[in-house]
Tab-separated table of C-alpha atoms in Angstrom:
chain	number	residue	atom	x	y	z
A	141	MET	CA	60.865	54.838	6.187
A	142	ARG	CA	57.390	54.094	5.136
A	143	PHE	CA	56.019	50.715	4.441
A	144	SER	CA	52.769	49.682	2.800
A	145	ASN	CA	50.361	47.457	4.753
A	146	SER	CA	50.880	44.624	2.431
A	147	HIS	CA	54.542	44.822	2.946
A	148	LEU	CA	54.094	44.807	6.722
A	149	ALA	CA	51.805	41.840	6.394
A	150	LYS	CA	54.416	40.004	4.535
A	151	LYS	CA	57.112	40.730	7.016
A	152	SER	CA	55.001	39.821	9.980
A	153	ASN	CA	53.510	36.599	8.402
A	154	PRO	CA	56.499	34.914	6.583
A	155	ASN	CA	54.663	31.408	6.648
A	156	ARG	CA	51.268	32.437	5.292
A	157	ASN	CA	51.981	31.527	1.643
A	158	LEU	CA	53.227	28.158	2.784
A	159	GLN	CA	49.970	27.543	4.760
A	160	ARG	CA	47.902	28.658	1.864
A	161	GLU	CA	49.675	26.133	-0.410
A	162	ARG	CA	49.267	23.451	2.283
A	163	TRP	CA	45.449	23.851	2.304
A	164	SER	CA	44.744	24.762	-1.241
A	165	TRP	CA	43.622	21.378	-2.054
A	166	ILE	CA	40.624	21.559	0.237
A	167	GLY	CA	38.480	23.798	-2.150
A	168	PRO	CA	38.585	21.548	-5.154
A	169	LEU	CA	37.946	18.395	-3.089
A	170	LEU	CA	34.914	20.017	-1.467
A	171	TRP	CA	33.485	21.092	-4.907
A	172	SER	CA	34.051	17.584	-6.139
A	173	PHE	CA	32.287	16.029	-3.247
A	174	LEU	CA	29.225	18.387	-3.557
A	175	GLY	CA	29.116	17.793	-7.252
A	176	MET	CA	29.090	13.980	-6.641
A	177	ILE	CA	26.063	14.515	-4.150
A	178	ALA	CA	24.259	16.550	-6.903
A	179	ILE	CA	24.761	13.833	-9.490
A	180	VAL	CA	23.574	10.948	-7.152
A	181	THR	CA	20.506	13.133	-6.156
A	182	PHE	CA	19.574	13.871	-9.653
A	183	PHE	CA	19.858	10.306	-10.673
A	184	PHE	CA	17.870	8.943	-7.738
A	185	PHE	CA	14.985	11.477	-7.842
A	186	PHE	CA	14.755	12.281	-11.684
A	187	ILE	CA	16.398	9.431	-13.662
A	188	THR	CA	15.032	6.430	-11.786
A	189	PRO	CA	11.307	5.562	-12.010
A	190	ARG	CA	9.214	7.558	-9.639
A	191	ASN	CA	7.925	4.465	-7.755
A	192	PRO	CA	8.658	4.445	-4.025
A	193	PHE	CA	8.204	0.656	-4.011
A	194	LEU	CA	11.169	0.106	-6.396
A	195	VAL	CA	13.643	0.884	-3.631
A	196	LEU	CA	12.977	-2.466	-2.083
A	197	GLY	CA	15.965	-4.770	-2.285
A	198	PRO	CA	15.811	-7.846	-4.514
A	199	LYS	CA	15.887	-10.223	-1.422
A	200	LEU	CA	12.883	-8.350	0.146
A	201	LEU	CA	11.024	-8.332	-3.177
A	202	LYS	CA	11.536	-12.101	-3.509
A	203	GLU	CA	10.277	-12.724	0.006
A	204	LYS	CA	7.072	-10.672	-0.676
A	205	GLN	CA	6.446	-12.518	-3.981
A	206	ARG	CA	6.662	-15.803	-2.213
A	207	CYS	CA	4.198	-14.755	0.611
A	208	ASN	CA	0.510	-15.594	0.222
A	209	LEU	CA	-0.973	-12.435	1.465
A	210	PHE	CA	-4.443	-13.770	1.408
A	211	LYS	CA	-3.943	-16.794	3.592
A	212	GLY	CA	-3.812	-15.765	7.371
A	213	HIS	CA	-5.702	-14.697	10.427
A	214	TRP	CA	-6.754	-11.579	12.328
A	215	VAL	CA	-4.621	-10.528	15.238
A	216	LYS	CA	-5.499	-8.052	18.009
A	217	GLU	CA	-4.032	-4.800	17.625
A	218	ALA	CA	-4.995	-1.584	19.336
A	219	ARG	CA	-4.583	0.504	16.237
A	220	GLY	CA	-6.648	-1.979	14.383
A	221	ALA	CA	-8.235	-0.424	11.298
A	222	GLY	CA	-7.782	3.088	12.858
A	223	MET	CA	-6.316	4.914	9.994
A	224	TYR	CA	-9.260	7.316	10.352
A	225	THR	CA	-12.348	7.599	12.714
A	226	ASN	CA	-15.885	8.074	11.986
A	227	TRP	CA	-15.392	11.707	12.805
A	228	SER	CA	-12.069	12.408	11.059
A	229	CYS	CA	-13.421	11.367	7.647
A	230	PRO	CA	-15.513	14.080	6.054
A	231	THR	CA	-16.737	11.614	3.268
A	232	ILE	CA	-17.974	8.682	5.362
A	233	PRO	CA	-21.533	7.723	4.411
A	234	GLU	CA	-24.083	7.743	7.022
A	235	SER	CA	-25.150	4.182	6.430
A	236	LYS	CA	-21.556	2.824	7.209
A	237	ASN	CA	-21.057	5.212	10.086
A	238	CYS	CA	-21.986	2.475	12.576
A	239	PHE	CA	-20.779	4.339	15.759
A	240	LYS	CA	-22.970	7.390	14.684
A	241	GLN	CA	-25.883	5.178	14.236
A	242	GLY	CA	-25.718	3.809	17.724
A	243	ARG	CA	-23.268	0.795	17.778
A	244	LYS	CA	-21.602	0.617	21.123
A	245	ASP	CA	-19.118	-2.262	20.977
A	246	MET	CA	-15.812	-0.861	19.467
A	247	ASP	CA	-13.598	-4.041	19.659
A	248	PHE	CA	-14.332	-4.919	15.971
A	249	VAL	CA	-11.988	-2.114	14.723
A	250	ASN	CA	-9.082	-3.519	16.864
A	251	TRP	CA	-7.908	-6.191	14.633
A	252	ARG	CA	-5.300	-6.397	11.771
A	253	TRP	CA	-4.983	-8.953	9.018
A	254	LYS	CA	-1.938	-10.982	9.337
A	255	PRO	CA	-0.705	-13.305	6.522
A	256	ASP	CA	0.646	-16.628	7.848
A	257	GLU	CA	4.009	-16.377	5.990
A	258	CYS	CA	4.898	-12.689	6.308
A	259	GLU	CA	3.983	-9.288	7.369
A	260	LEU	CA	1.373	-7.154	5.580
A	261	PRO	CA	2.531	-3.426	5.625
A	262	ARG	CA	-0.047	-0.912	6.704
A	263	PHE	CA	-1.544	1.182	3.835
A	264	ASP	CA	0.545	4.283	3.316
A	265	PRO	CA	-1.684	6.971	1.863
A	266	THR	CA	0.989	9.327	0.874
A	267	ALA	CA	2.929	6.727	-1.025
A	268	PHE	CA	-0.200	5.537	-2.629
A	269	LEU	CA	-1.099	8.916	-3.879
A	270	HIS	CA	2.447	9.389	-5.096
A	271	LEU	CA	2.348	5.950	-6.972
A	272	LEU	CA	-1.026	6.875	-8.678
A	273	ARG	CA	-0.241	10.589	-9.394
A	274	GLY	CA	-2.419	11.625	-12.328
A	275	LYS	CA	-4.023	8.318	-12.800
A	276	LYS	CA	-7.678	7.144	-12.771
A	277	LEU	CA	-8.687	4.250	-10.483
A	278	ALA	CA	-12.294	2.900	-11.020
A	279	PHE	CA	-14.297	0.577	-8.908
A	280	ILE	CA	-16.534	-1.452	-11.123
A	281	GLY	CA	-19.330	-3.325	-9.354
A	282	ASP	CA	-22.286	-3.147	-6.985
A	283	SER	CA	-22.598	-1.386	-3.459
A	284	VAL	CA	-20.051	-3.473	-1.874
A	285	SER	CA	-17.566	-2.170	-4.515
A	286	ARG	CA	-18.787	1.309	-3.653
A	287	ASN	CA	-18.097	0.463	0.092
A	288	HIS	CA	-14.404	-0.332	-0.862
A	289	MET	CA	-14.078	3.027	-2.567
A	290	GLU	CA	-15.513	4.735	0.394
A	291	SER	CA	-13.055	3.237	2.696
A	292	LEU	CA	-10.185	3.985	0.423
A	293	LEU	CA	-11.409	7.544	0.081
A	294	CYS	CA	-11.557	7.981	3.942
A	295	ILE	CA	-7.956	6.740	4.229
A	296	LEU	CA	-6.483	9.066	1.576
A	297	SER	CA	-8.494	12.014	2.816
A	298	GLN	CA	-6.352	12.049	6.014
A	299	VAL	CA	-3.317	13.377	3.911
A	300	GLU	CA	-5.294	15.199	1.025
A	301	THR	CA	-8.761	16.578	0.833
A	302	PRO	CA	-10.644	15.118	-2.118
A	303	GLN	CA	-13.143	17.163	-4.350
A	304	ASP	CA	-16.503	15.682	-4.896
A	305	VAL	CA	-16.729	16.342	-8.715
A	306	TYR	CA	-19.694	14.054	-9.748
A	307	LYS	CA	-22.583	12.287	-8.169
A	308	ASP	CA	-25.721	10.871	-10.054
A	309	SER	CA	-29.238	11.117	-8.728
A	310	GLU	CA	-28.983	7.597	-7.146
A	311	ASP	CA	-25.433	7.929	-5.709
A	312	ARG	CA	-24.323	5.060	-7.917
A	313	PHE	CA	-21.846	6.816	-10.230
A	314	ARG	CA	-19.416	8.898	-8.357
A	315	ARG	CA	-16.156	10.654	-9.189
A	316	TRP	CA	-13.561	12.123	-6.611
A	317	TYR	CA	-10.460	14.163	-7.512
A	318	PHE	CA	-7.338	14.866	-5.404
A	319	PRO	CA	-6.079	18.168	-6.773
A	320	LYS	CA	-2.562	17.996	-5.446
A	321	THR	CA	-1.803	14.500	-6.901
A	322	GLU	CA	-4.339	14.625	-9.579
A	323	LEU	CA	-5.652	11.206	-8.610
A	324	THR	CA	-9.268	10.466	-9.694
A	325	LEU	CA	-11.360	7.760	-7.892
A	326	ILE	CA	-14.302	6.717	-9.919
A	327	MET	CA	-17.310	4.559	-8.974
A	328	LEU	CA	-18.984	2.708	-11.885
A	329	TRP	CA	-22.124	0.991	-10.723
A	330	THR	CA	-23.116	-2.314	-12.381
A	331	LYS	CA	-25.383	-5.210	-10.876
A	332	PHE	CA	-24.216	-8.009	-13.019
A	333	LEU	CA	-21.326	-6.707	-15.361
A	334	VAL	CA	-23.393	-7.910	-18.294
A	335	ALA	CA	-26.518	-6.012	-19.373
A	336	GLY	CA	-29.510	-6.842	-17.084
A	337	LYS	CA	-33.100	-5.662	-16.836
A	338	GLU	CA	-35.686	-6.445	-14.107
A	339	ARG	CA	-39.116	-7.823	-15.158
A	340	VAL	CA	-41.850	-5.266	-14.169
A	341	VAL	CA	-45.568	-6.210	-13.672
A	342	ASN	CA	-48.065	-3.416	-13.084
A	343	GLY	CA	-45.335	-0.910	-12.603
A	344	THR	CA	-43.749	-3.053	-9.723
A	345	GLY	CA	-40.356	-4.709	-9.915
A	346	THR	CA	-40.634	-8.511	-9.631
A	347	GLY	CA	-37.026	-9.356	-8.465
A	348	VAL	CA	-36.702	-11.360	-11.591
A	349	PHE	CA	-34.010	-10.346	-14.086
A	350	ASP	CA	-33.092	-11.069	-17.707
A	351	LEU	CA	-29.394	-11.136	-18.344
A	352	GLN	CA	-27.900	-10.682	-21.781
A	353	LEU	CA	-24.686	-12.911	-21.849
A	354	ASP	CA	-23.486	-11.423	-25.210
A	355	LYS	CA	-23.886	-7.836	-24.198
A	356	LEU	CA	-22.083	-5.994	-21.453
A	357	ASP	CA	-23.585	-3.049	-19.476
A	358	ASP	CA	-22.343	0.027	-21.133
A	359	GLY	CA	-22.594	2.004	-17.862
A	360	TRP	CA	-19.048	0.873	-17.137
A	361	THR	CA	-17.565	-0.223	-20.352
A	362	ARG	CA	-17.859	3.104	-22.179
A	363	HIS	CA	-15.405	4.674	-19.317
A	364	LEU	CA	-12.785	1.965	-19.892
A	365	PRO	CA	-10.507	3.811	-22.338
A	366	ASP	CA	-10.110	6.678	-19.817
A	367	ILE	CA	-9.164	4.299	-16.841
A	368	ASP	CA	-5.637	3.324	-15.787
A	369	TYR	CA	-6.597	0.960	-13.083
A	370	ALA	CA	-9.910	-1.011	-12.526
A	371	ILE	CA	-10.975	-2.949	-9.508
A	372	ILE	CA	-13.859	-5.340	-10.624
A	373	SER	CA	-16.126	-7.093	-8.240
A	374	SER	CA	-19.427	-8.800	-8.370
A	375	GLY	CA	-21.574	-11.565	-6.895
A	376	HIS	CA	-24.328	-10.563	-4.539
A	377	TRP	CA	-26.906	-9.683	-7.296
A	378	PHE	CA	-26.734	-13.236	-8.695
A	379	PHE	CA	-28.673	-14.710	-5.764
A	380	ARG	CA	-32.026	-14.225	-7.379
A	381	PRO	CA	-34.111	-15.609	-10.314
A	382	LEU	CA	-32.199	-14.914	-13.470
A	383	TYR	CA	-32.916	-15.669	-17.137
A	384	LEU	CA	-29.808	-15.891	-19.197
A	385	HIS	CA	-30.079	-14.830	-22.859
A	386	GLU	CA	-27.833	-15.102	-25.907
A	387	GLY	CA	-29.334	-12.931	-28.537
A	388	THR	CA	-33.125	-13.601	-28.415
A	389	ASN	CA	-32.797	-17.047	-26.943
A	390	ILE	CA	-33.089	-17.944	-23.388
A	391	VAL	CA	-30.208	-20.483	-22.794
A	392	ASP	CA	-30.151	-21.032	-18.964
A	393	CYS	CA	-31.578	-19.764	-15.810
A	394	VAL	CA	-30.893	-19.378	-12.060
A	395	TYR	CA	-33.614	-20.305	-9.544
A	396	CYS	CA	-36.269	-20.256	-12.240
A	397	ASN	CA	-37.783	-23.762	-11.732
A	398	ASP	CA	-38.727	-23.830	-15.480
A	399	PRO	CA	-38.915	-27.357	-16.680
A	400	ASN	CA	-38.068	-26.282	-20.270
A	401	ILE	CA	-34.796	-24.445	-19.306
A	402	THR	CA	-31.628	-25.720	-17.797
A	403	THR	CA	-31.423	-24.432	-14.170
A	404	HIS	CA	-28.066	-23.497	-12.570
A	405	ASN	CA	-26.859	-22.143	-9.194
A	406	PRO	CA	-25.618	-18.465	-9.123
A	407	ASP	CA	-22.030	-19.413	-9.572
A	408	PHE	CA	-22.731	-20.454	-13.231
A	409	ALA	CA	-24.216	-17.032	-14.025
A	410	LEU	CA	-21.300	-15.264	-12.377
A	411	LYS	CA	-18.759	-17.194	-14.259
A	412	MET	CA	-20.409	-16.485	-17.545
A	413	ALA	CA	-20.620	-12.720	-16.721
A	414	LEU	CA	-16.924	-12.593	-15.724
A	415	ARG	CA	-15.824	-14.389	-18.758
A	416	VAL	CA	-17.581	-11.976	-21.130
A	417	ALA	CA	-16.213	-8.900	-19.132
A	418	PHE	CA	-12.640	-10.071	-19.056
A	419	LYS	CA	-12.780	-11.058	-22.715
A	420	TYR	CA	-13.949	-7.471	-23.396
A	421	ILE	CA	-11.137	-5.926	-21.487
A	422	ASN	CA	-8.549	-8.161	-23.291
A	423	ASP	CA	-10.009	-7.192	-26.654
A	424	CYS	CA	-10.362	-3.507	-25.906
A	425	GLN	CA	-8.387	-1.686	-28.610
A	426	SER	CA	-8.680	1.799	-26.967
A	427	CYS	CA	-7.990	0.822	-23.393
A	428	GLY	CA	-4.221	1.459	-23.260
A	429	LYS	CA	-2.319	-0.233	-20.538
A	430	LEU	CA	-5.315	-0.863	-18.351
A	431	VAL	CA	-4.443	-3.028	-15.197
A	432	THR	CA	-7.412	-4.949	-13.797
A	433	PHE	CA	-7.637	-6.007	-10.221
A	434	VAL	CA	-10.342	-8.616	-9.308
A	435	ARG	CA	-11.622	-8.257	-5.737
A	436	THR	CA	-12.988	-11.654	-4.768
A	437	PHE	CA	-16.373	-12.260	-3.075
A	438	SER	CA	-17.063	-10.604	0.177
A	439	PRO	CA	-19.597	-12.797	2.014
A	440	ALA	CA	-22.677	-11.732	3.896
A	441	HIS	CA	-23.131	-12.958	7.364
A	442	PHE	CA	-26.912	-13.319	7.952
A	443	GLU	CA	-27.808	-15.768	10.767
A	444	ASP	CA	-31.314	-17.197	11.383
A	445	GLY	CA	-32.549	-15.814	8.120
A	446	ILE	CA	-31.796	-13.578	5.266
A	447	TRP	CA	-32.201	-9.678	5.021
A	448	ASN	CA	-35.988	-9.802	4.653
A	449	THR	CA	-36.752	-12.740	6.982
A	450	GLY	CA	-35.245	-11.597	10.223
A	451	GLY	CA	-31.655	-12.445	9.566
A	452	TYR	CA	-29.100	-10.667	11.722
A	453	CYS	CA	-25.378	-10.325	12.366
A	454	ASN	CA	-24.497	-9.354	15.910
A	455	ARG	CA	-21.181	-10.988	16.500
A	456	THR	CA	-18.533	-8.906	18.276
A	457	SER	CA	-15.275	-10.658	17.442
A	458	PRO	CA	-13.734	-12.550	14.394
A	459	LEU	CA	-13.750	-16.140	13.871
A	460	SER	CA	-10.453	-18.129	13.621
A	461	ALA	CA	-9.301	-19.603	10.461
A	462	LYS	CA	-10.365	-23.151	11.839
A	463	GLU	CA	-13.919	-22.032	12.206
A	464	ILE	CA	-14.537	-21.048	8.535
A	465	ASP	CA	-15.895	-23.403	5.956
A	466	PHE	CA	-13.899	-23.886	2.822
A	467	GLU	CA	-16.679	-25.988	1.430
A	468	SER	CA	-19.211	-23.107	1.552
A	469	PHE	CA	-20.833	-21.596	-1.494
A	470	ASP	CA	-18.985	-18.198	-0.659
A	471	TRP	CA	-15.642	-19.900	-1.258
A	472	LYS	CA	-16.987	-21.602	-4.527
A	473	LEU	CA	-17.686	-18.152	-5.909
A	474	ARG	CA	-14.274	-17.051	-4.855
A	475	ASP	CA	-12.667	-20.087	-6.713
A	476	ILE	CA	-14.602	-19.052	-9.786
A	477	GLN	CA	-13.418	-15.527	-9.774
A	478	ILE	CA	-9.810	-16.552	-9.278
A	479	GLU	CA	-10.076	-19.162	-12.109
A	480	GLU	CA	-11.623	-16.699	-14.579
A	481	MET	CA	-9.023	-14.152	-13.547
A	482	GLU	CA	-6.232	-16.391	-14.162
A	483	LYS	CA	-7.488	-17.383	-17.581
A	484	ALA	CA	-7.977	-13.748	-18.553
A	485	ASN	CA	-4.416	-12.842	-17.362
A	486	ARG	CA	-2.828	-15.773	-19.430
A	487	GLU	CA	-4.837	-14.516	-22.554
A	488	GLY	CA	-3.693	-10.933	-21.879
A	489	GLU	CA	-0.105	-11.862	-21.453
A	490	THR	CA	-0.013	-13.662	-24.785
A	491	THR	CA	-1.896	-11.078	-26.785
A	492	THR	CA	-2.375	-7.454	-25.747
A	493	GLY	CA	-0.126	-7.442	-22.691
A	494	ARG	CA	-3.097	-6.659	-20.222
A	495	ARG	CA	-2.660	-7.784	-16.686
A	496	PHE	CA	-5.282	-9.203	-14.281
A	497	LYS	CA	-4.386	-9.596	-10.533
A	498	ALA	CA	-6.365	-10.745	-7.568
A	499	ILE	CA	-7.258	-8.966	-4.472
A	500	ASP	CA	-8.368	-12.069	-2.677
A	501	VAL	CA	-10.346	-10.875	0.395
A	502	THR	CA	-12.705	-13.822	0.813
A	503	MET	CA	-10.796	-15.855	3.490
A	504	ALA	CA	-10.192	-12.714	5.588
A	505	MET	CA	-13.876	-11.533	5.353
A	506	MET	CA	-15.336	-14.941	6.007
A	507	MET	CA	-14.098	-14.550	9.561
A	508	ARG	CA	-15.439	-11.094	10.138
A	509	GLY	CA	-19.179	-11.515	10.917
A	510	ASP	CA	-18.567	-8.918	13.453
A	511	GLY	CA	-17.891	-6.021	10.929
A	512	HIS	CA	-21.206	-5.334	9.309
A	513	PRO	CA	-23.478	-2.483	10.179
A	514	GLY	CA	-26.384	-5.001	11.236
A	515	GLU	CA	-29.037	-2.804	12.865
A	516	PHE	CA	-26.758	0.293	13.050
A	517	TRP	CA	-27.172	1.583	9.346
A	518	GLY	CA	-29.664	4.430	9.967
A	519	ASN	CA	-32.203	3.452	7.277
A	520	LYS	CA	-35.498	4.871	8.467
A	521	TRP	CA	-37.275	3.425	5.589
A	522	MET	CA	-36.360	-0.097	6.306
A	523	ARG	CA	-36.431	-0.391	10.056
A	524	GLY	CA	-36.273	-3.809	11.378
A	525	TYR	CA	-34.057	-5.095	8.560
A	526	ASN	CA	-30.251	-5.696	9.130
A	527	ASP	CA	-27.472	-4.888	6.812
A	528	CYS	CA	-25.274	-7.920	6.973
A	529	VAL	CA	-23.736	-7.307	3.483
A	530	HIS	CA	-21.828	-4.008	3.618
A	531	TRP	CA	-19.181	-3.108	6.072
A	532	CYS	CA	-18.802	-0.490	8.957
A	533	MET	CA	-16.273	2.187	8.533
A	534	PRO	CA	-13.759	2.182	10.018
A	535	GLY	CA	-13.703	-1.516	10.087
A	536	PRO	CA	-12.265	-4.728	8.532
A	537	ILE	CA	-12.922	-3.432	4.981
A	538	ASP	CA	-9.943	-1.109	5.493
A	539	ALA	CA	-7.619	-4.072	5.140
A	540	TRP	CA	-8.691	-4.307	1.510
A	541	SER	CA	-6.538	-1.174	0.904
A	542	ASP	CA	-3.698	-2.815	2.705
A	543	LEU	CA	-3.987	-5.704	0.259
A	544	LEU	CA	-4.370	-3.527	-2.838
A	545	MET	CA	-1.236	-1.724	-2.032
A	546	ALA	CA	0.702	-4.891	-1.396
A	547	VAL	CA	-0.375	-6.271	-4.651
A	548	MET	CA	0.730	-3.197	-6.416
A	549	ARG	CA	4.011	-3.424	-4.627
A	550	LYS	CA	4.514	-6.931	-6.276
């Protein structure tokens, strides 16, 4: 008698159907499990906001909000500011490349800013690029503001190579573009924020400026509608003779010694300029959801003179918090910036919804007289003069990006 293979299989495995029935539930359960994973994945990556900082738990967020990031001290750390080196950053400017210009002591990079009440997370360039994907971040201010952009550019260039898309003849207006994340960094140069013009005699600048308090410098204001985030800073250019105008009238002055005009210190002129600038931002109808960060005053550290009278800065380690003077003029400028920023933020919250936040670097940088280029800035046209205003890269200025990211996290 002949039997088919299927018949033989049934005869030789009488329990196979029973086993198949016992395990038949595995398939549907497995597919259900995979389906749940797909739904959760879709919700997490596509439905929730694409902000890597929102995954922080409510308790951790509350702790971060309580912490004063700007009150603290510098702690020794081998990594220090070493998110890049003077060789690994292709965009580092010669004048800030202190090691290339001959500086030998390296200890000034081995310090990290530590808030007294919490930890300050190190800057995460990948997360930052992700957070600002497709956005435009502008630095509005003087050469110290440009120094900040140069530091951030070096940090970000370690994970994505930026494209240099614009540079003016004086290297004051710059634009860099990160093609993968479509982030644009912009430098908008302005000495005073308001319109200012130097008085010239026989073709030579006098160092005396006329400032128009009812008119802003359009070198930066005309770009505002195209900007998502602005970091505004100012201060160093106000330490010179200034005549303050409203319309055609001179209303006040700084360092002018004119008996017919009310004389003020530089903090008054800075306050007026900030007030006009912040009002313009709040009133700007075409500026969208612009967020403005105010980076507070970063002090110079000239000793035994100023830049053109033999002043120098040759310290090799930070000061402690107990050694800094909170009665100094540097701190007074910082207080004015914070005061005007808070007024602008209150006004923005009640009218246009604009936000102003502080990146308060003053306390941290008052301690860092060791972080300037000093004589190591490579300016062959100004030999014998020291740069105690700008900051070496890498160096303490890199902590500004730590603080910027922490403020954004809040």
